[in-house]
mmCIF file of C-alpha atoms in Angstrom:
data_model
loop_
_atom_site.group_PDB
_atom_site.id
_atom_site.type_symbol
_atom_site.label_atom_id
_atom_site.label_comp_id
_atom_site.label_asym_id
_atom_site.label_seq_id
_atom_site.Cartn_x
_atom_site.Cartn_y
_atom_site.Cartn_z
ATOM 1 C CA MET A 1 -0.107 -0.025 -0.038
ATOM 2 C CA ARG A 2 1.104 3.494 -0.702
ATOM 3 C CA THR A 3 1.566 5.842 2.370
ATOM 4 C CA PRO A 4 -0.882 9.025 2.557
ATOM 5 C CA LEU A 5 2.091 11.343 1.583
ATOM 6 C CA LYS A 6 2.764 9.311 -1.630
ATOM 7 C CA VAL A 7 -1.021 9.513 -2.674
ATOM 8 C CA THR A 8 -1.350 13.055 -1.671
ATOM 9 C CA ALA A 9 1.359 13.943 -4.337
ATOM 10 C CA LEU A 10 -1.158 12.657 -7.111
ATOM 11 C CA THR A 11 -2.975 15.932 -7.216
ATOM 12 C CA ALA A 12 -0.214 18.147 -8.276
ATOM 13 C CA THR A 13 1.171 15.558 -10.730
ATOM 14 C CA ALA A 14 -2.115 15.028 -12.338
ATOM 15 C CA VAL A 15 -2.462 18.579 -13.112
ATOM 16 C CA LEU A 16 1.101 18.541 -14.596
ATOM 17 C CA ALA A 17 0.346 15.687 -16.611
ATOM 18 C CA SER A 18 -2.734 17.277 -18.106
ATOM 19 C CA VAL A 19 -1.236 20.453 -18.587
ATOM 20 C CA GLY A 20 2.615 20.282 -18.790
ATOM 21 C CA LEU A 21 3.008 16.791 -20.276
ATOM 22 C CA GLY A 22 -0.084 16.861 -22.668
ATOM 23 C CA ALA A 23 -3.004 15.013 -23.354
ATOM 24 C CA CYS A 24 -3.005 12.211 -25.942
ATOM 25 C CA GLY A 25 -6.225 10.803 -24.884
ATOM 26 C CA GLY A 26 -5.981 7.431 -26.845
ATOM 27 C CA ASP A 27 -2.657 6.612 -25.127
ATOM 28 C CA SER A 28 -4.057 5.985 -21.698
ATOM 29 C CA ASP A 29 -4.243 2.292 -20.751
ATOM 30 C CA PRO A 30 -5.844 1.635 -17.248
ATOM 31 C CA GLY A 31 -4.132 -1.845 -17.336
ATOM 32 C CA PRO A 32 -5.113 -4.832 -15.090
ATOM 33 C CA THR A 33 -6.667 -4.366 -11.783
ATOM 34 C CA ALA A 34 -3.873 -5.605 -9.409
ATOM 35 C CA SER A 35 -4.903 -8.299 -6.911
ATOM 36 C CA PRO A 36 -4.177 -7.303 -3.239
ATOM 37 C CA SER A 37 -1.816 -10.479 -3.278
ATOM 38 C CA LYS A 38 0.209 -9.477 -6.248
ATOM 39 C CA ILE A 39 2.858 -6.974 -6.668
ATOM 40 C CA SER A 40 1.608 -4.201 -9.136
ATOM 41 C CA VAL A 41 4.199 -3.242 -11.659
ATOM 42 C CA VAL A 42 4.187 -0.560 -14.106
ATOM 43 C CA ALA A 43 6.384 -0.983 -17.147
ATOM 44 C CA ALA A 44 7.391 2.060 -19.096
ATOM 45 C CA PHE A 45 7.333 0.307 -22.594
ATOM 46 C CA TYR A 46 7.145 -3.073 -24.015
ATOM 47 C CA PRO A 47 10.573 -4.646 -23.520
ATOM 48 C CA LEU A 48 10.206 -3.970 -19.747
ATOM 49 C CA GLN A 49 6.765 -5.347 -19.736
ATOM 50 C CA PHE A 50 8.158 -8.663 -21.315
ATOM 51 C CA VAL A 51 10.937 -9.043 -18.614
ATOM 52 C CA ALA A 52 8.632 -8.199 -15.812
ATOM 53 C CA GLN A 53 6.054 -10.698 -16.844
ATOM 54 C CA ARG A 54 8.633 -13.272 -17.384
ATOM 55 C CA VAL A 55 10.398 -12.830 -14.198
ATOM 56 C CA GLY A 56 7.411 -12.045 -11.971
ATOM 57 C CA GLY A 57 5.112 -14.635 -13.320
ATOM 58 C CA ASP A 58 1.864 -15.079 -11.407
ATOM 59 C CA ALA A 59 3.087 -12.897 -8.360
ATOM 60 C CA VAL A 60 2.914 -9.749 -10.478
ATOM 61 C CA THR A 61 0.329 -7.807 -12.292
ATOM 62 C CA VAL A 62 1.994 -5.680 -15.104
ATOM 63 C CA THR A 63 0.768 -2.507 -16.706
ATOM 64 C CA ASN A 64 2.516 -1.168 -19.830
ATOM 65 C CA LEU A 65 2.368 2.685 -20.055
ATOM 66 C CA ALA A 66 2.899 2.541 -23.854
ATOM 67 C CA LYS A 67 -0.037 1.023 -25.646
ATOM 68 C CA PRO A 68 0.609 -1.090 -28.814
ATOM 69 C CA GLY A 69 1.313 1.135 -31.931
ATOM 70 C CA VAL A 70 2.633 3.997 -29.834
ATOM 71 C CA GLU A 71 6.244 5.193 -30.172
ATOM 72 C CA PRO A 72 7.505 5.423 -26.840
ATOM 73 C CA HIS A 73 10.390 7.792 -26.986
ATOM 74 C CA ASP A 74 8.610 11.011 -26.708
ATOM 75 C CA MET A 75 5.436 9.557 -25.177
ATOM 76 C CA GLU A 76 3.158 11.834 -23.091
ATOM 77 C CA LEU A 77 1.320 11.015 -20.183
ATOM 78 C CA VAL A 78 -2.322 11.342 -19.415
ATOM 79 C CA PRO A 79 -3.375 11.863 -15.725
ATOM 80 C CA GLU A 80 -4.616 8.057 -15.575
ATOM 81 C CA GLN A 81 -1.085 7.012 -16.480
ATOM 82 C CA VAL A 82 0.435 9.145 -13.861
ATOM 83 C CA ARG A 83 -2.027 7.462 -11.254
ATOM 84 C CA GLN A 84 -0.810 4.214 -12.272
ATOM 85 C CA ILE A 85 2.719 5.314 -11.528
ATOM 86 C CA VAL A 86 1.717 6.529 -8.168
ATOM 87 C CA ASP A 87 -0.131 3.482 -7.059
ATOM 88 C CA ALA A 88 2.374 0.873 -8.372
ATOM 89 C CA ASN A 89 4.537 -1.114 -5.976
ATOM 90 C CA LEU A 90 7.228 -0.908 -8.578
ATOM 91 C CA VAL A 91 7.867 1.232 -11.651
ATOM 92 C CA VAL A 92 10.242 -0.221 -14.269
ATOM 93 C CA TYR A 93 11.828 2.305 -16.623
ATOM 94 C CA LEU A 94 14.890 3.435 -18.248
ATOM 95 C CA ARG A 95 15.939 7.023 -17.095
ATOM 96 C CA GLY A 96 16.379 9.346 -20.038
ATOM 97 C CA PHE A 97 14.714 7.191 -22.540
ATOM 98 C CA GLN A 98 11.187 8.736 -21.805
ATOM 99 C CA PRO A 99 11.352 12.129 -20.320
ATOM 100 C CA ALA A 100 7.697 12.303 -19.324
ATOM 101 C CA VAL A 101 7.943 9.076 -17.544
ATOM 102 C CA ASP A 102 11.182 10.254 -15.869
ATOM 103 C CA GLU A 103 9.426 13.393 -14.462
ATOM 104 C CA ALA A 104 6.402 11.408 -13.159
ATOM 105 C CA VAL A 105 8.710 8.871 -11.407
ATOM 106 C CA GLU A 106 10.987 11.725 -9.900
ATOM 107 C CA GLN A 107 7.910 13.343 -8.346
ATOM 108 C CA ASN A 108 5.847 10.298 -7.488
ATOM 109 C CA ALA A 109 7.862 6.898 -7.301
ATOM 110 C CA LYS A 110 11.546 7.709 -6.416
ATOM 111 C CA ASP A 111 11.576 5.020 -3.877
ATOM 112 C CA SER A 112 9.486 2.506 -5.793
ATOM 113 C CA SER A 113 11.306 2.535 -9.084
ATOM 114 C CA PHE A 114 13.776 0.301 -10.952
ATOM 115 C CA ASP A 115 16.050 2.030 -13.427
ATOM 116 C CA GLY A 116 17.279 -0.639 -16.032
ATOM 117 C CA LEU A 117 20.104 1.666 -17.144
ATOM 118 C CA ALA A 118 21.584 2.040 -13.692
ATOM 119 C CA ILE A 119 22.633 -1.798 -13.839
ATOM 120 C CA GLU A 120 24.667 -1.461 -17.123
ATOM 121 C CA SER A 121 27.686 0.090 -18.426
ATOM 122 C CA LEU A 122 26.299 2.018 -21.563
ATOM 123 C CA ARG A 123 27.682 2.502 -24.914
ATOM 124 C CA ASP A 124 28.183 5.874 -26.359
ATOM 125 C CA ALA A 125 25.532 7.152 -28.820
ATOM 126 C CA PRO A 126 26.767 7.545 -32.409
ATOM 127 C CA ALA A 127 25.893 10.867 -34.106
ATOM 128 C CA GLY A 128 22.705 10.879 -36.343
ATOM 129 C CA GLY A 129 23.607 13.928 -38.311
ATOM 130 C CA GLU A 130 20.791 16.149 -37.079
ATOM 131 C CA HIS A 131 20.237 19.761 -38.251
ATOM 132 C CA GLU A 132 22.883 21.548 -36.055
ATOM 133 C CA GLY A 133 21.690 24.583 -34.091
ATOM 134 C CA GLU A 134 17.973 23.657 -34.513
ATOM 135 C CA GLU A 135 15.597 22.436 -31.960
ATOM 136 C CA HIS A 136 14.098 19.175 -32.811
ATOM 137 C CA GLU A 137 12.067 16.383 -31.255
ATOM 138 C CA GLY A 138 13.891 13.946 -29.243
ATOM 139 C CA GLU A 139 16.428 16.658 -28.136
ATOM 140 C CA GLU A 140 15.405 16.410 -24.544
ATOM 141 C CA GLU A 141 15.883 12.750 -24.398
ATOM 142 C CA SER A 142 19.308 13.001 -25.946
ATOM 143 C CA LYS A 143 20.372 15.466 -23.327
ATOM 144 C CA ALA A 144 18.929 13.296 -20.583
ATOM 145 C CA LEU A 145 21.122 10.367 -21.666
ATOM 146 C CA ASN A 146 24.234 12.357 -21.675
ATOM 147 C CA GLY A 147 25.201 10.908 -25.192
ATOM 148 C CA LYS A 148 24.656 7.264 -24.090
ATOM 149 C CA ASP A 149 22.597 4.741 -25.892
ATOM 150 C CA PRO A 150 19.611 3.332 -23.959
ATOM 151 C CA HIS A 151 18.744 0.418 -26.230
ATOM 152 C CA ILE A 152 20.153 -2.162 -24.112
ATOM 153 C CA TRP A 153 17.278 -4.737 -24.736
ATOM 154 C CA LEU A 154 18.438 -5.404 -28.332
ATOM 155 C CA ASP A 155 21.425 -7.459 -26.899
ATOM 156 C CA PRO A 156 19.780 -10.454 -25.438
ATOM 157 C CA THR A 157 22.653 -10.966 -22.874
ATOM 158 C CA ARG A 158 22.138 -7.498 -21.579
ATOM 159 C CA LEU A 159 18.316 -8.196 -21.328
ATOM 160 C CA ALA A 160 19.076 -11.375 -19.317
ATOM 161 C CA THR A 161 21.088 -9.291 -16.881
ATOM 162 C CA LEU A 162 18.254 -6.908 -16.486
ATOM 163 C CA GLY A 163 15.967 -9.732 -15.637
ATOM 164 C CA ASP A 164 18.386 -11.047 -13.028
ATOM 165 C CA LYS A 165 18.471 -7.683 -11.340
ATOM 166 C CA LEU A 166 14.759 -7.155 -11.565
ATOM 167 C CA ALA A 167 14.384 -10.692 -9.735
ATOM 168 C CA ASP A 168 16.488 -9.256 -6.875
ATOM 169 C CA ARG A 169 14.402 -6.146 -6.806
ATOM 170 C CA LEU A 170 11.206 -8.101 -6.700
ATOM 171 C CA ALA A 171 12.505 -10.319 -3.916
ATOM 172 C CA THR A 172 12.791 -7.352 -1.752
ATOM 173 C CA LEU A 173 9.065 -6.714 -2.077
ATOM 174 C CA GLU A 174 7.993 -10.303 -1.609
ATOM 175 C CA PRO A 175 10.621 -12.181 0.144
ATOM 176 C CA GLY A 176 8.604 -15.326 0.366
ATOM 177 C CA ARG A 177 8.784 -15.707 -3.427
ATOM 178 C CA ALA A 178 12.362 -14.867 -3.853
ATOM 179 C CA ALA A 179 13.070 -18.240 -5.248
ATOM 180 C CA ASP A 180 10.203 -17.860 -7.787
ATOM 181 C CA PHE A 181 11.562 -14.633 -9.203
ATOM 182 C CA ARG A 182 15.011 -15.946 -9.550
ATOM 183 C CA ASN A 183 13.630 -19.272 -11.192
ATOM 184 C CA GLY A 184 11.700 -16.898 -13.609
ATOM 185 C CA ALA A 185 14.895 -14.934 -14.310
ATOM 186 C CA ALA A 186 16.950 -18.132 -14.799
ATOM 187 C CA ALA A 187 14.296 -19.383 -17.222
ATOM 188 C CA LEU A 188 14.425 -16.167 -19.237
ATOM 189 C CA ARG A 189 18.245 -16.279 -19.310
ATOM 190 C CA ALA A 190 17.979 -19.569 -20.957
ATOM 191 C CA GLU A 191 15.697 -18.587 -23.634
ATOM 192 C CA LEU A 192 17.695 -15.358 -24.234
ATOM 193 C CA GLY A 193 20.953 -17.496 -24.300
ATOM 194 C CA LYS A 194 19.367 -19.721 -26.987
ATOM 195 C CA LEU A 195 18.522 -16.582 -28.826
ATOM 196 C CA ASP A 196 22.062 -15.190 -28.652
ATOM 197 C CA THR A 197 23.587 -18.501 -29.877
ATOM 198 C CA GLU A 198 21.252 -18.190 -32.946
ATOM 199 C CA TYR A 199 22.382 -14.771 -33.755
ATOM 200 C CA THR A 200 26.005 -15.684 -33.211
ATOM 201 C CA ASP A 201 25.888 -18.654 -35.359
ATOM 202 C CA SER A 202 23.823 -17.117 -38.042
ATOM 203 C CA LEU A 203 25.718 -13.857 -38.405
ATOM 204 C CA GLY A 204 29.215 -15.290 -37.998
ATOM 205 C CA THR A 205 29.944 -15.506 -41.621
ATOM 206 C CA CYS A 206 28.036 -12.897 -43.790
ATOM 207 C CA GLN A 207 29.292 -11.097 -47.027
ATOM 208 C CA ARG A 208 28.714 -7.677 -45.531
ATOM 209 C CA ARG A 209 28.705 -6.446 -41.863
ATOM 210 C CA GLU A 210 26.969 -2.894 -42.262
ATOM 211 C CA ILE A 211 23.552 -2.387 -41.481
ATOM 212 C CA VAL A 212 21.818 1.069 -42.409
ATOM 213 C CA THR A 213 19.125 1.878 -39.862
ATOM 214 C CA SER A 214 16.562 4.573 -39.854
ATOM 215 C CA HIS A 215 17.719 5.628 -36.203
ATOM 216 C CA ALA A 216 20.477 4.715 -33.952
ATOM 217 C CA ALA A 217 18.760 1.966 -31.971
ATOM 218 C CA PHE A 218 20.911 -0.953 -32.892
ATOM 219 C CA GLY A 219 24.287 -0.251 -31.382
ATOM 220 C CA TYR A 220 24.097 -2.993 -28.874
ATOM 221 C CA LEU A 221 22.925 -5.605 -31.197
ATOM 222 C CA ALA A 222 25.747 -4.629 -33.606
ATOM 223 C CA GLY A 223 28.235 -4.536 -31.036
ATOM 224 C CA ARG A 224 27.314 -7.952 -29.795
ATOM 225 C CA TYR A 225 27.360 -9.453 -33.298
ATOM 226 C CA GLN A 226 30.315 -7.706 -34.863
ATOM 227 C CA LEU A 227 28.150 -5.585 -37.216
ATOM 228 C CA GLU A 228 28.689 -1.961 -38.081
ATOM 229 C CA GLN A 229 25.591 0.231 -37.576
ATOM 230 C CA ILE A 230 25.096 3.290 -40.074
ATOM 231 C CA PRO A 231 22.294 5.206 -38.606
ATOM 232 C CA ILE A 232 20.302 7.995 -40.506
ATOM 233 C CA SER A 233 18.968 9.564 -37.439
ATOM 234 C CA GLY A 234 20.267 9.706 -33.871
ATOM 235 C CA LEU A 235 18.750 8.439 -30.657
ATOM 236 C CA SER A 236 15.255 9.350 -31.276
ATOM 237 C CA PRO A 237 13.518 8.298 -34.326
ATOM 238 C CA GLU A 238 11.878 11.794 -34.541
ATOM 239 C CA GLU A 239 15.212 13.468 -34.926
ATOM 240 C CA GLU A 240 15.432 14.909 -38.556
ATOM 241 C CA PRO A 241 18.671 14.122 -40.278
ATOM 242 C CA SER A 242 20.307 16.921 -42.258
ATOM 243 C CA PRO A 243 20.542 16.770 -46.095
ATOM 244 C CA GLN A 244 24.279 16.529 -45.664
ATOM 245 C CA HIS A 245 24.038 13.528 -43.432
ATOM 246 C CA MET A 246 21.493 11.694 -45.677
ATOM 247 C CA ALA A 247 24.089 12.158 -48.606
ATOM 248 C CA GLU A 248 26.801 10.692 -46.439
ATOM 249 C CA VAL A 249 24.751 7.608 -45.480
ATOM 250 C CA ALA A 250 23.895 7.271 -49.272
ATOM 251 C CA GLU A 251 27.493 7.450 -50.141
ATOM 252 C CA GLN A 252 28.426 4.874 -47.542
ATOM 253 C CA ALA A 253 25.731 2.579 -48.709
ATOM 254 C CA ARG A 254 26.822 2.743 -52.228
ATOM 255 C CA ALA A 255 30.620 2.127 -51.329
ATOM 256 C CA ARG A 256 29.907 -0.919 -49.236
ATOM 257 C CA LYS A 257 27.230 -2.302 -51.762
ATOM 258 C CA VAL A 258 24.548 -2.242 -48.993
ATOM 259 C CA THR A 259 21.396 -4.016 -50.376
ATOM 260 C CA THR A 260 18.899 -2.994 -47.718
ATOM 261 C CA ILE A 261 18.028 0.197 -45.810
ATOM 262 C CA PHE A 262 16.201 -0.698 -42.704
ATOM 263 C CA PHE A 263 13.333 1.295 -41.236
ATOM 264 C CA GLU A 264 11.138 0.455 -38.191
ATOM 265 C CA THR A 265 7.625 -0.460 -37.495
ATOM 266 C CA LEU A 266 6.179 2.679 -35.390
ATOM 267 C CA VAL A 267 7.512 5.669 -37.437
ATOM 268 C CA SER A 268 7.528 6.866 -41.043
ATOM 269 C CA PRO A 269 9.592 4.903 -43.454
ATOM 270 C CA LYS A 270 9.902 7.993 -45.754
ATOM 271 C CA VAL A 271 13.603 8.859 -45.157
ATOM 272 C CA ALA A 272 14.699 5.257 -45.514
ATOM 273 C CA GLU A 273 12.836 4.768 -48.528
ATOM 274 C CA THR A 274 14.213 7.873 -50.161
ATOM 275 C CA ILE A 275 17.903 6.704 -49.387
ATOM 276 C CA ALA A 276 16.952 3.048 -50.625
ATOM 277 C CA ARG A 277 15.686 4.636 -54.085
ATOM 278 C CA GLU A 278 18.903 6.634 -54.354
ATOM 279 C CA VAL A 279 21.273 3.797 -53.934
ATOM 280 C CA GLY A 280 19.089 1.029 -55.726
ATOM 281 C CA ALA A 281 18.553 -0.856 -52.442
ATOM 282 C CA LYS A 282 15.368 -2.161 -50.977
ATOM 283 C CA ALA A 283 13.832 -0.855 -47.753
ATOM 284 C CA GLU A 284 12.960 -3.397 -45.078
ATOM 285 C CA VAL A 285 11.594 -3.333 -41.538
ATOM 286 C CA LEU A 286 14.169 -4.129 -38.563
ATOM 287 C CA ASP A 287 12.139 -3.749 -35.497
ATOM 288 C CA PRO A 288 13.815 -2.001 -32.445
ATOM 289 C CA ILE A 289 11.123 -3.727 -30.421
ATOM 290 C CA GLU A 290 10.116 -0.523 -28.718
ATOM 291 C CA GLY A 291 6.603 -1.602 -28.862
ATOM 292 C CA LEU A 292 4.373 -4.112 -30.701
ATOM 293 C CA THR A 293 2.014 -3.323 -33.402
ATOM 294 C CA PRO A 294 -1.797 -3.445 -32.468
ATOM 295 C CA GLY A 295 -3.128 -6.838 -32.482
ATOM 296 C CA SER A 296 0.254 -8.437 -32.876
ATOM 297 C CA SER A 297 0.515 -11.984 -31.508
ATOM 298 C CA ASP A 298 4.308 -11.758 -31.295
ATOM 299 C CA ASP A 299 6.479 -11.192 -28.228
ATOM 300 C CA TYR A 300 10.308 -9.960 -27.976
ATOM 301 C CA LEU A 301 11.667 -13.582 -28.910
ATOM 302 C CA SER A 302 9.456 -14.015 -32.054
ATOM 303 C CA VAL A 303 10.329 -10.467 -33.251
ATOM 304 C CA MET A 304 14.129 -10.809 -32.696
ATOM 305 C CA ARG A 305 13.962 -13.948 -34.764
ATOM 306 C CA THR A 306 12.057 -12.365 -37.465
ATOM 307 C CA ASN A 307 14.750 -9.472 -37.217
ATOM 308 C CA LEU A 308 17.502 -12.190 -37.584
ATOM 309 C CA GLY A 309 15.988 -13.543 -40.818
ATOM 310 C CA ARG A 310 15.868 -10.049 -42.417
ATOM 311 C CA LEU A 311 19.580 -9.471 -41.280
ATOM 312 C CA LYS A 312 20.685 -12.854 -42.783
ATOM 313 C CA ALA A 313 19.009 -11.901 -46.153
ATOM 314 C CA ALA A 314 20.439 -8.266 -46.154
ATOM 315 C CA LEU A 315 23.859 -9.321 -45.271
ATOM 316 C CA GLY A 316 24.215 -12.280 -47.415
ATOM 317 C CA CYS A 317 24.752 -14.715 -44.633
ATOM 318 C CA GLY A 318 25.276 -18.456 -45.325
#
């Protein structure tokens, strides 16, 4: 149960959410009603929901702040979502990735939050070639991350570590089920280890190693499997690349005989398609798994395996 002081903070935060954070009415998801015997977990976006459900099992009720089809980077919160953060036993998020979530956690859930980025040594984010000196969407996120890349979930081994640490945190909330949480994390680690082996074996011998991506989401995946990411935009998919940077990407793609320009599911493919036409390549989806598409029956593992098939085709892997 939340303390009276914690709940009292809701009034000011709800006003902030409706006025300062904006109202995108269709984005509010009341989520499941938590049983008194279960730990209520709020996940900031899909990969964290996936891990929390796998680790927590039937001991948790997980609510995802980002509905399917919503791009989570610059997601705004409505008052109902702030209430979910206030009432949760645990909020799982990545500090700096979603500024609106950071603000709500800072005001209402500092003592009941789990920052997945705090457990990892982060990669430097590559430059995306945005217009210099101009404000653009995603700038607040980039500053909050201090030039670091938050997309740790695209390396299965890092996601497994996040699961282990989350199990430890859940155990502090429900000590009697600590063994269950750690067993859930171990089972998840085994699944992710199998996925990691599939990637390592499949991408070990390829004709090319370069992947041109619509934004710089795949640095951890590329680093894990000895690929080179060439991003069109920076950390946020909403950042607009400059014409000069687009020309540089196209030049690199031609020089390295890139056959595929990758775009993603939740943002416009227009820039990637423009570069693909210019260099005579095809445009194809490579999903950063920041959220699922509405009505999808996929999960993290199946989307990662779909990504692997597309990478193999694009890179000419045997």
